Amino acid sequence: MNFPRASGILLHPSSLPGPFGIGDLGPEAYAFADFLEAAGQSIWQMLPLGPTGYGDSPYACYSAFAGNTLFISPEELVTIGLLARDELANAPEFSSDRVDFAAVHAYKDSLLRSAFIKFKREANQELSAEFRQFCDQHSSWLEDYALFRALKDEHGGIAWTGWSPELVTRQPAALKAARERLKEEIEAQKFYQFLFFRQWFALKSYCNDRGIQLVGDIPIFVAHDSADVWTNPDQFKLDEAGNPLVVAGVPPDYFSTTGQLWGNPLYNWDPMRAEGFRWWINPVRATLEIFDIARIDHFRGFAACWEIPSGDKTAERGRWVEAPGRELFTAIKNALGHVPIIAEDLGVITPDVESLRDDFGFPGMRIVQFAFSSDTNNIDLPHNYHKNVVVYTGTHDNDTAVGWFSSVAGEGSTRDAEQIEREKQFCLKYFNTAGTEIHWDFIRAALASVANTAIVPLQDVLGLGTEARMNLPNSTQGNWAWRVRAGTLTNEITSRLKDLTELYGRAGRE
């Protein structure tokens, strides 16, 4: 599928500014959409929107279908009468630069509980009817998800494998008793999802009306501690107690000398195949209801997965195991038609991965930051692109452009000082620049390229350093927390980005 020539910005909603400790779907999200329109951008790319669990990673969510309730805007709840304005007056003094997920959860969960209580006590008929319709429309996943979250809270947050055996194995009598016992909390969890999607689709409509398409990720793997695995254990390689036999990751690579140990359970493809890949078709359908375009994370895993023995501390002892990607995407195409998908084809890319991507017409990715590690034949160098790719200056897993340019050798790095300097000099020569505004050199190269789609992380537009990095692969501390400060997107930045976008024929509609 060839996308029209366009450009956009990568920014997860959590990184938006605002007074409540984390970006949300309120006024600042609409202001960011206005910035995109003013800067000539027509794409807003995000990470997965699901409810995050341990480690706060959007790639390890409690559900492949649910939304992250931390993104619910308290101000919008005031607007529809579920919170009083003075309930927001005593918000803690949150950092404007970093998300403190524990503190934000405590604060926002309390607000959501208050909103639910008021809804139960005073809800008008129109909102109640909307809620009932939402529950009916999404019952295929919402019932199990709400029960999962209610049980998880009842058990103090421990993983589902630590629950009583009759709940772990989903015995009908135990599930019925839990639904009766936790009826109020189950309804609350459904209501929180209703609020999330109500706000989400309002924002999506606002963006689409301004010519902005939303791009979102489909993680190739799901978290073990999730409603998805608890309700579909036969679809995953688990032991009799529900624990993973093998887990996901990648071998040693650019990001880590010991590989990346993600820890997600791996798919049991035979039962999936027997059910016509139902498990995969449903999340893809759901993703394309909330996003205009889906980026499938770790696409190479559909040709072969790196299987790591459960219990290993690094990814080094893994092995490649074939996956039925061709059968899967044929089933998705038969069920959903031609779908707008971007393939995240980074890592160890072999001919079978390229064939799978190209035969289904999915554009792959190019990363400017990876362009200088070899010679002029490097596929990430802009002169080697073709039209049906998506070019990024960097991704959420990369350092920022400024951080990369300023990097030094250190523990865990795959590059020594000599290689870093060699890449830096190649970069300066290639861009014919002194490097004083290296982030704009990166942006210009991406926008000027023949690639149909160019995406720039907001950190690179702002010229921020390593302190603004979103994620350091194979690490567990300090990730996903970066936030942009209010007022940072100046008229000068907006104008400069728009000028380059127009110059290289990528501008959105006027």
XYZ file of C-alpha atoms in Angstrom:
510
model
C 0.000 0.000 0.000
C 1.498 3.308 -1.095
C 0.724 6.257 1.145
C 0.539 9.815 -0.261
C 3.552 12.064 0.267
C 3.186 13.466 3.770
C 4.929 14.049 7.077
C 4.109 14.089 10.728
C 5.259 13.956 14.333
C 5.785 11.078 16.759
C 4.496 12.006 20.217
C 2.779 9.736 22.719
C -0.129 11.375 24.606
C 1.680 10.795 27.913
C 4.312 13.302 26.782
C 1.876 16.178 26.321
C 2.043 19.026 28.841
C -0.680 19.656 31.401
C -1.268 20.089 35.135
C -2.167 16.502 36.071
C 1.194 14.721 35.942
C 0.773 13.082 32.533
C -0.420 14.152 29.116
C -4.043 13.336 28.410
C -6.866 13.725 25.890
C -7.820 17.181 27.088
C -7.021 20.740 25.942
C -3.299 20.180 25.341
C -4.034 17.312 22.928
C -6.266 19.607 20.894
C -3.602 22.325 21.037
C -1.057 19.849 19.684
C -3.397 18.986 16.817
C -3.603 22.710 16.084
C 0.199 22.868 16.038
C 0.361 19.981 13.565
C -2.096 21.708 11.264
C -0.269 25.044 11.515
C 3.069 23.336 10.765
C 1.691 21.606 7.654
C 1.782 18.129 9.215
C -0.824 15.505 8.394
C 0.223 12.627 10.670
C 0.261 12.218 14.442
C 1.956 8.962 15.419
C 1.616 7.459 18.890
C 2.680 4.380 20.815
C 0.108 1.774 21.920
C -2.733 3.306 23.942
C -3.409 0.349 26.239
C -3.401 0.295 30.057
C 0.189 -0.237 31.141
C 1.311 -2.663 33.815
C 4.635 -3.326 35.477
C 7.331 -1.009 34.120
C 4.745 1.368 32.612
C 5.635 0.234 29.099
C 2.974 0.793 26.420
C 4.305 -2.421 24.859
C 3.283 -4.471 27.925
C -0.384 -3.704 28.504
C -3.156 -5.390 30.446
C -5.200 -5.619 27.252
C -4.827 -5.412 23.481
C -8.234 -3.702 23.333
C -8.628 -1.437 26.369
C -7.495 2.164 26.671
C -5.148 3.699 29.232
C -7.358 5.486 31.734
C -4.453 7.740 32.775
C -5.153 9.567 29.504
C -8.696 10.518 30.544
C -8.861 14.294 30.846
C -10.169 15.545 34.219
C -11.100 18.838 32.573
C -13.361 17.037 30.118
C -15.003 15.243 33.052
C -15.766 18.654 34.549
C -17.280 19.722 31.237
C -19.769 16.843 31.224
C -20.606 17.279 34.903
C -18.894 14.195 36.369
C -16.417 16.233 38.415
C -16.709 19.644 40.051
C -14.131 22.280 39.132
C -12.961 22.588 42.733
C -12.100 18.862 42.770
C -9.184 19.700 40.459
C -7.941 22.604 42.554
C -5.848 20.506 44.919
C -3.832 18.536 42.369
C -0.331 17.605 43.594
C 2.674 19.541 42.324
C 3.584 17.188 39.503
C 6.779 17.488 37.472
C 6.366 19.215 34.129
C 9.286 17.215 32.657
C 8.742 13.600 33.778
C 5.816 11.326 34.547
C 5.731 9.874 38.047
C 3.454 6.971 37.162
C 2.750 5.856 40.733
C 1.751 9.346 41.850
C -0.334 9.931 38.740
C -2.156 6.630 39.212
C -3.021 7.503 42.806
C -4.360 10.924 41.840
C -6.228 10.038 38.665
C -7.672 6.780 39.983
C -9.210 8.787 42.807
C -10.740 11.262 40.355
C -12.137 8.464 38.212
C -13.702 6.815 41.251
C -15.371 10.114 42.150
C -16.655 10.468 38.595
C -18.086 6.943 38.681
C -19.835 7.539 42.002
C -21.383 10.728 40.662
C -22.425 8.952 37.476
C -24.167 6.251 39.489
C -25.872 8.812 41.669
C -26.769 11.536 39.193
C -26.181 10.358 35.608
C -28.487 11.816 33.023
C -30.369 9.523 30.695
C -28.320 10.456 27.639
C -24.974 9.564 29.232
C -26.420 6.374 30.719
C -27.708 5.329 27.303
C -24.295 6.019 25.779
C -22.646 3.873 28.433
C -25.034 0.958 27.860
C -24.478 1.163 24.121
C -20.704 1.186 24.625
C -20.874 -1.913 26.848
C -22.997 -3.765 24.299
C -20.768 -2.776 21.386
C -17.530 -3.854 23.096
C -18.774 -6.816 25.134
C -16.515 -9.261 23.265
C -13.488 -7.954 25.168
C -14.899 -5.594 27.808
C -16.539 -8.247 29.990
C -13.349 -10.247 30.438
C -11.164 -7.170 30.776
C -13.304 -5.578 33.473
C -13.399 -8.856 35.407
C -9.626 -9.241 35.027
C -8.974 -5.753 36.407
C -11.446 -6.225 39.264
C -9.828 -9.519 40.234
C -6.366 -8.037 39.937
C -7.296 -5.244 42.342
C -8.890 -7.761 44.711
C -5.614 -9.712 44.746
C -3.476 -6.664 45.484
C -2.171 -6.315 41.935
C -0.365 -9.658 41.665
C -0.186 -11.471 38.308
C -3.132 -13.720 37.438
C -0.996 -16.851 37.828
C -0.920 -16.091 41.570
C -4.700 -16.196 41.967
C -6.590 -19.229 43.250
C -6.338 -22.252 40.914
C -10.028 -22.109 39.980
C -9.597 -18.498 38.808
C -6.301 -19.189 37.051
C -7.998 -21.933 35.033
C -11.230 -19.899 34.662
C -13.602 -22.414 36.179
C -17.181 -21.290 35.355
C -18.391 -21.432 38.955
C -15.448 -19.345 40.168
C -15.961 -16.753 37.425
C -19.687 -16.521 38.184
C -19.013 -16.008 41.878
C -16.390 -13.340 41.102
C -18.778 -11.458 38.824
C -21.377 -11.382 41.557
C -18.894 -10.466 44.293
C -17.173 -7.741 42.269
C -20.186 -6.407 40.381
C -19.641 -2.789 41.403
C -15.928 -2.769 40.542
C -16.560 -4.510 37.218
C -19.059 -1.828 36.282
C -16.555 0.854 37.315
C -13.872 -0.633 35.055
C -16.321 -0.643 32.151
C -17.224 2.968 32.889
C -13.583 4.062 32.858
C -13.188 2.476 29.426
C -16.316 4.256 28.268
C -14.839 7.590 29.340
C -11.532 6.874 27.615
C -13.057 5.963 24.264
C -15.582 8.794 24.444
C -12.738 11.292 24.782
C -10.539 9.458 22.282
C -13.041 9.494 19.436
C -13.787 13.171 20.040
C -10.071 13.937 19.644
C -9.781 11.664 16.609
C -12.670 13.453 14.933
C -11.026 16.817 15.655
C -7.759 15.649 14.096
C -9.360 14.027 11.063
C -11.406 17.181 10.392
C -8.091 19.044 10.133
C -6.535 16.600 7.718
C -4.485 14.820 10.386
C -4.323 11.040 10.353
C -3.537 9.123 13.516
C -0.959 6.336 13.397
C -0.804 3.831 16.241
C 1.202 0.765 17.138
C 0.111 -2.836 17.306
C 2.646 -4.599 19.554
C 3.498 -7.977 18.082
C 3.420 -9.498 21.575
C 1.167 -8.998 24.589
C 2.044 -8.943 28.263
C 1.824 -12.229 30.124
C -0.061 -10.491 32.932
C -2.957 -9.451 30.734
C -6.591 -10.205 30.132
C -5.581 -11.494 26.689
C -3.386 -14.303 28.004
C -5.623 -15.096 30.971
C -8.642 -15.587 28.701
C -6.783 -17.315 25.843
C -4.058 -19.462 27.448
C -4.162 -22.040 24.663
C -2.973 -19.384 22.209
C 0.370 -19.041 24.007
C 3.267 -21.315 24.945
C 2.523 -21.761 28.644
C 2.979 -24.520 31.184
C 0.101 -26.058 33.168
C 0.324 -23.288 35.780
C 0.008 -20.606 33.115
C 3.656 -19.513 33.184
C 5.582 -18.931 29.923
C 7.723 -21.775 28.639
C 9.643 -19.375 26.406
C 9.642 -15.580 26.143
C 10.206 -12.967 23.472
C 13.169 -10.745 22.733
C 15.841 -10.139 20.125
C 19.476 -11.246 19.866
C 22.402 -8.888 20.512
C 21.978 -5.829 18.306
C 22.628 -2.110 17.874
C 20.932 -1.356 21.181
C 22.402 -4.038 23.448
C 25.410 -6.354 23.522
C 23.347 -9.033 25.314
C 20.225 -8.664 23.208
C 16.849 -7.526 24.447
C 14.864 -9.670 26.877
C 11.245 -8.511 26.608
C 9.676 -11.335 28.584
C 6.384 -11.549 26.665
C 4.934 -15.032 26.136
C 5.183 -16.397 22.599
C 2.331 -17.578 20.436
C 1.214 -21.170 20.103
C 0.625 -20.908 16.366
C -1.109 -24.253 15.800
C -4.240 -23.404 17.836
C -4.242 -19.923 16.283
C -4.146 -21.421 12.821
C -6.937 -23.856 13.698
C -9.169 -20.912 14.663
C -8.406 -18.969 11.495
C -6.157 -16.538 13.401
C -9.175 -15.082 15.180
C -6.990 -13.874 18.029
C -4.963 -11.662 15.673
C -7.779 -10.465 13.415
C -9.730 -8.982 16.311
C -6.960 -6.704 17.667
C -6.075 -5.519 14.153
C -9.718 -4.662 13.532
C -9.951 -2.866 16.870
C -6.742 -0.905 16.234
C -7.961 0.294 12.850
C -11.153 1.530 14.482
C -9.230 3.901 16.737
C -6.332 4.728 14.378
C -6.258 5.557 10.681
C -2.998 3.649 10.091
C -1.402 0.873 12.137
C 2.312 0.316 12.591
C 3.015 -3.326 13.437
C 5.874 -3.488 15.888
C 8.696 -6.020 15.370
C 7.400 -7.166 11.984
C 10.282 -9.598 11.521
C 8.698 -11.716 14.250
C 6.031 -12.788 11.759
C 8.716 -14.602 9.767
C 10.578 -15.964 12.797
C 10.611 -15.192 16.526
C 13.598 -15.178 18.859
C 12.584 -17.676 21.546
C 14.406 -17.341 24.876
C 14.129 -19.999 27.608
C 11.942 -18.725 30.426
C 14.076 -17.765 33.394
C 17.104 -16.585 31.410
C 18.456 -13.198 32.461
C 19.597 -12.124 28.973
C 18.482 -12.822 25.405
C 21.732 -14.451 24.329
C 20.588 -18.098 24.495
C 17.547 -17.633 22.278
C 16.884 -19.316 18.952
C 14.947 -18.408 15.823
C 11.628 -20.239 15.440
C 9.554 -19.851 12.285
C 6.186 -18.090 12.407
C 3.291 -18.382 9.894
C 3.246 -14.723 8.891
C 2.085 -15.346 5.341
C -0.910 -17.376 6.504
C -1.700 -14.795 9.150
C -1.707 -11.758 6.866
C -3.692 -13.652 4.245
C -6.327 -14.338 6.905
C -6.290 -10.671 7.984
C -6.661 -9.550 4.363
C -9.531 -11.972 3.768
C -11.315 -10.737 6.902
C -10.597 -7.007 6.730
C -9.559 -6.267 3.144
C -6.498 -4.184 2.353
C -5.379 -2.665 5.627
C -3.183 0.456 6.034
C -0.183 -1.043 7.820
C 3.408 0.104 8.310
C 5.860 -2.731 8.952
C 8.476 -2.035 11.621
C 11.139 -4.024 9.785
C 14.125 -3.188 11.966
C 16.657 -5.594 13.441
C 17.890 -8.778 11.784
C 16.080 -8.552 8.444
C 16.404 -11.633 6.230
C 15.048 -12.245 2.712
C 11.968 -14.033 4.058
C 11.066 -10.937 6.108
C 11.498 -8.687 3.063
C 9.407 -11.025 0.930
C 6.603 -11.110 3.511
C 6.583 -7.317 3.758
C 6.723 -6.675 0.028
C 4.250 -9.338 -1.038
C 1.589 -7.712 1.121
C 2.605 -4.216 0.039
C 3.457 -2.917 3.492
C 5.887 0.018 3.591
C 8.937 -0.650 5.727
C 10.966 1.796 7.785
C 14.206 3.705 7.409
C 15.988 5.400 10.318
C 18.297 8.334 9.548
C 20.165 7.723 12.787
C 21.183 4.256 11.540
C 22.511 5.602 8.241
C 26.145 6.195 9.139
C 27.236 2.870 10.589
C 28.697 1.423 7.376
C 29.212 2.841 3.869
C 27.316 4.590 1.083
C 25.278 1.431 0.396
C 23.595 1.650 3.798
C 19.824 1.363 3.202
C 19.132 4.024 5.832
C 21.006 6.704 3.878
C 18.398 8.927 2.202
C 19.840 8.489 -1.309
C 19.060 4.758 -1.086
C 15.353 5.090 -0.246
C 12.456 4.225 -2.504
C 8.970 5.718 -2.292
C 7.172 2.991 -0.373
C 8.999 3.435 2.937
C 8.465 5.506 6.060
C 11.533 7.450 7.140
C 12.121 8.460 10.758
C 14.901 10.630 12.102
C 14.692 8.206 15.051
C 12.107 6.135 16.874
C 10.939 5.932 20.487
C 13.753 3.412 21.071
C 16.495 5.703 19.759
C 18.368 8.466 21.465
C 17.384 11.880 20.149
C 19.279 13.208 17.123
C 21.175 15.653 19.330
C 21.797 12.929 21.917
C 23.099 10.546 19.243
C 25.396 13.206 17.800
C 26.757 14.025 21.276
C 27.079 10.432 22.478
C 30.202 8.875 23.948
C 31.160 5.244 24.472
C 29.867 3.748 27.682
C 28.906 0.588 29.488
C 26.446 -1.525 27.506
C 26.971 0.452 24.295
C 27.475 -1.472 21.081
C 29.692 1.324 19.707
C 33.184 2.186 20.858
C 34.680 5.676 20.777
C 36.328 5.121 17.393
C 33.087 3.998 15.757
C 31.129 6.883 17.295
C 33.613 9.394 15.886
C 33.636 7.690 12.477
C 29.838 7.814 12.258
C 29.799 11.430 13.395
C 32.282 12.508 10.719
C 30.393 10.569 8.037
C 27.200 12.304 9.157
C 28.759 15.776 8.949
C 30.177 15.066 5.506
C 26.928 13.567 4.202
C 24.829 16.513 5.347
C 27.531 19.049 4.412
C 27.061 20.688 7.784
C 29.041 21.889 10.775
C 26.527 20.155 13.043
C 25.448 23.235 15.001
C 21.795 22.336 14.362
C 22.140 18.649 13.704
C 18.474 17.960 14.468
C 17.397 20.218 11.600
C 19.914 18.487 9.324
C 18.216 15.198 10.198
C 14.754 16.647 9.641
C 15.679 18.190 6.304
C 17.163 14.888 5.098
C 14.012 12.982 6.046
C 11.619 15.499 4.507
C 13.675 15.909 1.335
C 13.907 12.182 0.711
C 11.853 10.288 -1.845
C 10.112 8.309 0.942
C 6.365 8.842 0.809
C 6.100 9.277 4.569
C 8.443 11.104 6.937
C 7.993 11.057 10.723
C 9.968 13.111 13.239
C 9.866 12.581 17.028
C 8.932 15.862 18.681
C 12.184 15.732 20.658
C 14.076 16.171 17.373
C 11.924 19.112 16.301
C 12.806 20.736 19.616
C 16.507 19.828 19.400
C 16.538 18.102 22.786
C 19.321 15.861 24.067
C 19.486 12.450 25.724
C 17.520 13.738 28.720
C 14.446 13.633 26.464
C 14.911 10.043 25.307
C 11.662 8.050 25.541
C 13.044 4.531 25.948
C 16.373 2.780 26.364
C 15.852 -0.829 25.180
C 16.821 -3.600 27.564
C 16.509 -1.276 30.568
C 13.762 -1.096 33.178
C 14.223 2.288 34.845
C 13.265 5.788 33.749
C 11.574 4.901 30.475
C 8.359 6.296 28.952
C 8.395 9.307 31.297
C 9.502 12.242 29.142
C 7.128 15.215 28.805
C 7.282 18.354 26.707
C 6.935 21.608 28.611
C 4.034 23.940 27.919
C 4.902 26.815 25.593
C 7.823 24.987 23.964
C 6.224 24.882 20.506
C 6.932 28.447 19.496
C 5.775 30.263 16.378
C 9.368 30.153 15.122
C 9.513 26.346 15.337
C 6.074 26.018 13.760
C 7.038 28.284 10.864
C 10.387 26.598 10.284
C 8.857 23.138 10.185
C 6.077 24.299 7.877
C 8.553 25.937 5.480
C 10.577 22.725 5.137
C 7.434 20.653 4.800
C 6.126 22.836 1.995
C 9.529 23.041 0.327
C 9.672 19.248 -0.021
C 6.063 18.770 -1.075
C 4.696 17.202 2.097
C 2.394 19.921 3.418
C -1.060 19.017 4.639
C -4.113 20.842 3.413
C -4.446 24.572 3.995
